Tab-separated table of C-alpha atoms in Angstrom:
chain	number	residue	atom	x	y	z
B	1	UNK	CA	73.338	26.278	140.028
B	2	UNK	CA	75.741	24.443	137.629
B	3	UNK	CA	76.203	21.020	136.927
B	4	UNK	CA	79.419	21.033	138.368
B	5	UNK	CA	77.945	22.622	141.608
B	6	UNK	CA	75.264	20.367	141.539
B	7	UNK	CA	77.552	17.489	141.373
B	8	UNK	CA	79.816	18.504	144.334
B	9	UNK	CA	77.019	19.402	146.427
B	10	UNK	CA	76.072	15.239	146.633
B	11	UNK	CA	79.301	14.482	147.785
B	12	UNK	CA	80.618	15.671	151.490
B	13	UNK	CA	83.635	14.525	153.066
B	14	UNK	CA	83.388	12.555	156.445
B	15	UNK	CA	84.510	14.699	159.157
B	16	UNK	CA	83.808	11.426	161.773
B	17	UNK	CA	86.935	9.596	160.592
B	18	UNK	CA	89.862	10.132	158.103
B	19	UNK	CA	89.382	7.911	154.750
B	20	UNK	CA	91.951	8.525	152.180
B	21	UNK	CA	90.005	8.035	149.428
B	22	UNK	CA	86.525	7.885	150.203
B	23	UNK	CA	83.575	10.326	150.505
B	24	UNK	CA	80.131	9.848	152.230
B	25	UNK	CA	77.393	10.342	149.434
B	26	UNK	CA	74.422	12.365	150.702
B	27	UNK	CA	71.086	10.773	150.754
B	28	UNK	CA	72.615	7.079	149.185
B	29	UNK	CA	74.087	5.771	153.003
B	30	UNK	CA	71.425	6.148	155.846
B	31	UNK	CA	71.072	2.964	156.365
B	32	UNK	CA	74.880	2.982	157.170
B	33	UNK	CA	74.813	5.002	160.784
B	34	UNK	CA	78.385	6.761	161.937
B	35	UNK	CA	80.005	4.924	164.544
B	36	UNK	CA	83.074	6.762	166.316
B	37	UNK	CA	84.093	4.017	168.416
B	38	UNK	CA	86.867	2.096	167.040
B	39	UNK	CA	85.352	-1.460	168.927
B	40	UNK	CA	81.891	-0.368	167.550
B	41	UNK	CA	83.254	-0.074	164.395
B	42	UNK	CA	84.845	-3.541	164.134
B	43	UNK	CA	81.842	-5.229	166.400
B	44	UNK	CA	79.556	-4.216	162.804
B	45	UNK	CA	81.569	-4.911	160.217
B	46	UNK	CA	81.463	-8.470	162.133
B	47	UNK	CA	77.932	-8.907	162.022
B	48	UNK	CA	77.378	-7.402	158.653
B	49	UNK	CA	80.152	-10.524	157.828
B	50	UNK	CA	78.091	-12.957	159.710
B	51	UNK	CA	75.156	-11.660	157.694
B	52	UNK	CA	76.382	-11.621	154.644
B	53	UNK	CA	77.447	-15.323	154.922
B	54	UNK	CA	74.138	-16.095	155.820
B	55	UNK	CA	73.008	-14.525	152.919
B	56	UNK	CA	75.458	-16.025	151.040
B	57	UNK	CA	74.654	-19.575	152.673
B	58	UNK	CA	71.039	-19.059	150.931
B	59	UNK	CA	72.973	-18.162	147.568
B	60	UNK	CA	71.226	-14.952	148.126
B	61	UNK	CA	74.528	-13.209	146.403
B	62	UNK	CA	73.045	-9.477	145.646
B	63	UNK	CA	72.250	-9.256	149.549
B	64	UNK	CA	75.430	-11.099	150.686
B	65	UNK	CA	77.154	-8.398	148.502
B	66	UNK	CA	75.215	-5.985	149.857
B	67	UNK	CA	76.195	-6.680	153.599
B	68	UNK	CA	79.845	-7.549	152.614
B	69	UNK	CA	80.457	-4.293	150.940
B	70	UNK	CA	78.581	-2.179	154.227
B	71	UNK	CA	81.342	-4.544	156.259
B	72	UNK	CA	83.871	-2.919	154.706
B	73	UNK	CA	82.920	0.811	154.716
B	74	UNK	CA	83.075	0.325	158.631
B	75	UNK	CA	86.671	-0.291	158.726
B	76	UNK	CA	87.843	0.488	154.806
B	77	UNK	CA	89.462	4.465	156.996
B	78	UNK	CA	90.943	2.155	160.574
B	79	UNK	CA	94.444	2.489	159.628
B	80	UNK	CA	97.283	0.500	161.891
B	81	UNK	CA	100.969	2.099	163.042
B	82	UNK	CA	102.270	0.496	159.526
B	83	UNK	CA	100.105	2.499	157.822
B	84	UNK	CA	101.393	5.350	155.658
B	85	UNK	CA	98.416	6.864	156.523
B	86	UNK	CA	98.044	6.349	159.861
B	87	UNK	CA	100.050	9.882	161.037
B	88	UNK	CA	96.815	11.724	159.549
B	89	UNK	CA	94.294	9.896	161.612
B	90	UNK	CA	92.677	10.704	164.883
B	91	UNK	CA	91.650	8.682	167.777
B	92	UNK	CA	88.337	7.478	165.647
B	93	UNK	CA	90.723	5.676	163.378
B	94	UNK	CA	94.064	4.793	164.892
B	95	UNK	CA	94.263	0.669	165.851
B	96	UNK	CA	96.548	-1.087	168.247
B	97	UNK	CA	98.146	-3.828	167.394
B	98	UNK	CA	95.065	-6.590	168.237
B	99	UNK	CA	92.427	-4.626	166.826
B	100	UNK	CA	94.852	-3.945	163.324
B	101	UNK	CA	95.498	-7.920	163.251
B	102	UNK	CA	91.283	-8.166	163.830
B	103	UNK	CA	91.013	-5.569	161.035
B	104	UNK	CA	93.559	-7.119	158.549
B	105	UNK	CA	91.232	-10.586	158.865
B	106	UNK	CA	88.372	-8.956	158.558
B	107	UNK	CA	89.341	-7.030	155.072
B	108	UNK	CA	91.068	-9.910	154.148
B	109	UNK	CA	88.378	-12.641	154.164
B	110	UNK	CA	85.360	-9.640	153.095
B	111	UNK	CA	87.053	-9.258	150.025
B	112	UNK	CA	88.025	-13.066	149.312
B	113	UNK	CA	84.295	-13.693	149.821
B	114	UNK	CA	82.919	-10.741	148.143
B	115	UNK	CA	86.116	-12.644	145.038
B	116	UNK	CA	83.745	-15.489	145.396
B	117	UNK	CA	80.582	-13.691	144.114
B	118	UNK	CA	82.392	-12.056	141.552
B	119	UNK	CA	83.061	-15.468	139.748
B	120	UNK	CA	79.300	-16.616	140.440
B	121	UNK	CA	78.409	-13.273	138.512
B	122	UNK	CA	80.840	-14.004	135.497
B	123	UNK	CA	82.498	-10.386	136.570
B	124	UNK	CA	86.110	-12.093	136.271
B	125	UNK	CA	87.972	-8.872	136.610
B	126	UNK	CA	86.244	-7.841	139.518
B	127	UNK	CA	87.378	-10.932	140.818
B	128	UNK	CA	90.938	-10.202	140.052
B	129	UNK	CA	90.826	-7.169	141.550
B	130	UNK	CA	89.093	-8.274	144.893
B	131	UNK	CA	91.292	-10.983	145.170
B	132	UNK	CA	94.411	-9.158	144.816
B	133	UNK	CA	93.081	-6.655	147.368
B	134	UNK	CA	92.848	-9.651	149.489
B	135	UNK	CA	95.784	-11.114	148.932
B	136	UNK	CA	97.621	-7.889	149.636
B	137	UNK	CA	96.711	-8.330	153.006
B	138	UNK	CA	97.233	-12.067	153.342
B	139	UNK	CA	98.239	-14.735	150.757
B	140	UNK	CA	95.850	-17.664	151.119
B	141	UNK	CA	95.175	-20.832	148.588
B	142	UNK	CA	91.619	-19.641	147.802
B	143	UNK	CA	92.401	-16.111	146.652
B	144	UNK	CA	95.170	-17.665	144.444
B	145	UNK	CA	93.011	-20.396	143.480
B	146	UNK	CA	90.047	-17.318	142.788
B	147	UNK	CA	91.798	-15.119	141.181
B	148	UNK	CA	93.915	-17.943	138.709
B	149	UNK	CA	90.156	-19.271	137.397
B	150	UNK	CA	89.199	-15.096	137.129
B	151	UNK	CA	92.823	-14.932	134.781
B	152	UNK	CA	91.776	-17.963	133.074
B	153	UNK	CA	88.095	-16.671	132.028
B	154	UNK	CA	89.989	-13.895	130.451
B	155	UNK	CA	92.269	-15.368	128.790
B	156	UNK	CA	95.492	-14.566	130.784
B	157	UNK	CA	96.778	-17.596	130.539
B	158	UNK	CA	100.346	-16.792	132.362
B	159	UNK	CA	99.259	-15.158	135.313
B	160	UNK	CA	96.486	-17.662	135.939
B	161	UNK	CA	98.555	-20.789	136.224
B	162	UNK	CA	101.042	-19.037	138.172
B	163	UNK	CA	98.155	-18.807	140.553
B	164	UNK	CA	97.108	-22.109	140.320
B	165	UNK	CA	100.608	-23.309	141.386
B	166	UNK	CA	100.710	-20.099	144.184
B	167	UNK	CA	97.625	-21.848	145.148
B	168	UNK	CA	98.899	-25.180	145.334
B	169	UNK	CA	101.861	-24.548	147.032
B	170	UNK	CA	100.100	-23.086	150.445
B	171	UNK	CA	97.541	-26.150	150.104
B	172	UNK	CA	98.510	-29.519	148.874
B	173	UNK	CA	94.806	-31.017	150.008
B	174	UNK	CA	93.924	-29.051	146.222
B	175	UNK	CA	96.510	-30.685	144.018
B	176	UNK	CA	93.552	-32.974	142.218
B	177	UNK	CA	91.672	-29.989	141.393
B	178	UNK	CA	94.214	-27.518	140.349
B	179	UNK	CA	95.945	-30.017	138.166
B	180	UNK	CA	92.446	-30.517	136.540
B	181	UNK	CA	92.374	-26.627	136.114
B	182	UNK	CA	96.167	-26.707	134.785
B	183	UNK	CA	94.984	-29.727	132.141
B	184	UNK	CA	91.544	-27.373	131.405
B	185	UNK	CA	93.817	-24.084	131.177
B	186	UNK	CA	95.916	-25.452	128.500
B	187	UNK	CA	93.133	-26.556	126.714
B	188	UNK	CA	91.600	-22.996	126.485
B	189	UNK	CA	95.132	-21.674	125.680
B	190	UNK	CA	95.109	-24.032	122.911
B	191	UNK	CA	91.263	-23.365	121.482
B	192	UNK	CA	92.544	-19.334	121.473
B	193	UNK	CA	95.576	-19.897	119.372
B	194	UNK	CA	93.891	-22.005	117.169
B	195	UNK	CA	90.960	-18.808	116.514
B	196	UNK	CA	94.178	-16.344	116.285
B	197	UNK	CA	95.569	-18.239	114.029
B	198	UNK	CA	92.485	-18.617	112.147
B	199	UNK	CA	91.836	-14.325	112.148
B	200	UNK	CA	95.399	-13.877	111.485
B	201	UNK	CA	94.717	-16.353	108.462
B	202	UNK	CA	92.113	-14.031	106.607
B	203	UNK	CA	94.072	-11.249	106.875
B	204	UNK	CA	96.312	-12.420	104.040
B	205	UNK	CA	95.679	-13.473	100.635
């Protein structure tokens, strides 16, 4: 057998539900069991939530990650009448219009929380792009507030005070603490030009 035959023969699409973009790996998910029910579906990605904030709680973060990212392959293919994608699903995937608004919360506050870990980790544009995923579903002070320190850490200076005042803006209660991010932002900013401006130096004579 090839290597490229060898290599498609791990991977097997899902026939229980319709996922876009996803595949089931072979031998790397049994401990994630296929649920057809759309309720069962959302009743486990709640408790692998709940468990993951326990985890998280006991700044266990590799098993909070753990449960948050098996929360999300539970509802990652449920795909509400919005959806572009939803004329291709079947019954195992297709949400009214409560269980799309419990799905949306769901994703939403997964990835902010999974965002969360990220920064613990120092893996600032994993954070970005968590973030952003949750904002896309719903724009909240702590994803702004997330994903501005995640800019910050890597040097996009722009985008992350943007954020900060994004941030600000849908929570007033943080105005002491983002202004002391704005003050420590422009700080950084400053320490980088002055080490451009120092390489740029040496480069003529």
């Amino acid at each position: 057998m090839s290597r490229i035959e060898q290599n498609s023969a791990t991977f097997q699409k899902d026939p229980t539900e319709f996922t876009p973009t996803s595949f089931k790996v072979i031998g790397k998910r049994e401990d994630i069991p296929v649920l057809k029910e759309i309720g069962q579906k959302i009743d486990e990605s709640k408790r692998l939530k709940e468990e993951g904030n326990q985890y998280f709680k006991q700044k266990d973060y590799k098993k909070a990650l753990s449960s948050y990212n098996k929360a999300i392959l539970y509802v990652i293919g449920l795909v509400g009448e919005d959806d572009e994608h939803y004329q291709y699903g079947n019954a195992s995937s297709k949400l009214n219009k409560e269980q799309e608004s419990i799905v949306k919360e769901l994703k939403c506050s997964i990835y902010l929380n999974i965002s969360q870990i990220d920064l613990f980790n120092k893996n600032f544009s994993k954070c970005v792009e968590r973030a952003t995923k949750s904002l896309d579903i719903k724009q909240t002070a702590k994803g702004y507030y997330r994903r501005a320190i995640a800019y910050m850490e890597l040097n996009d200076f722009q985008r992350s005070q943007k954020d900060f005042e994004k941030s600000l803006q849908l929570d007033s209660a943080l105005e002491k603490d983002i202004q002391q991010k704005i003050q420590q932002l422009k700080q950084k900013e400053k320490q980088e030009d002055k080490k451009s401006q120092a390489f740029y130096s040496k480069m003529f004579y």
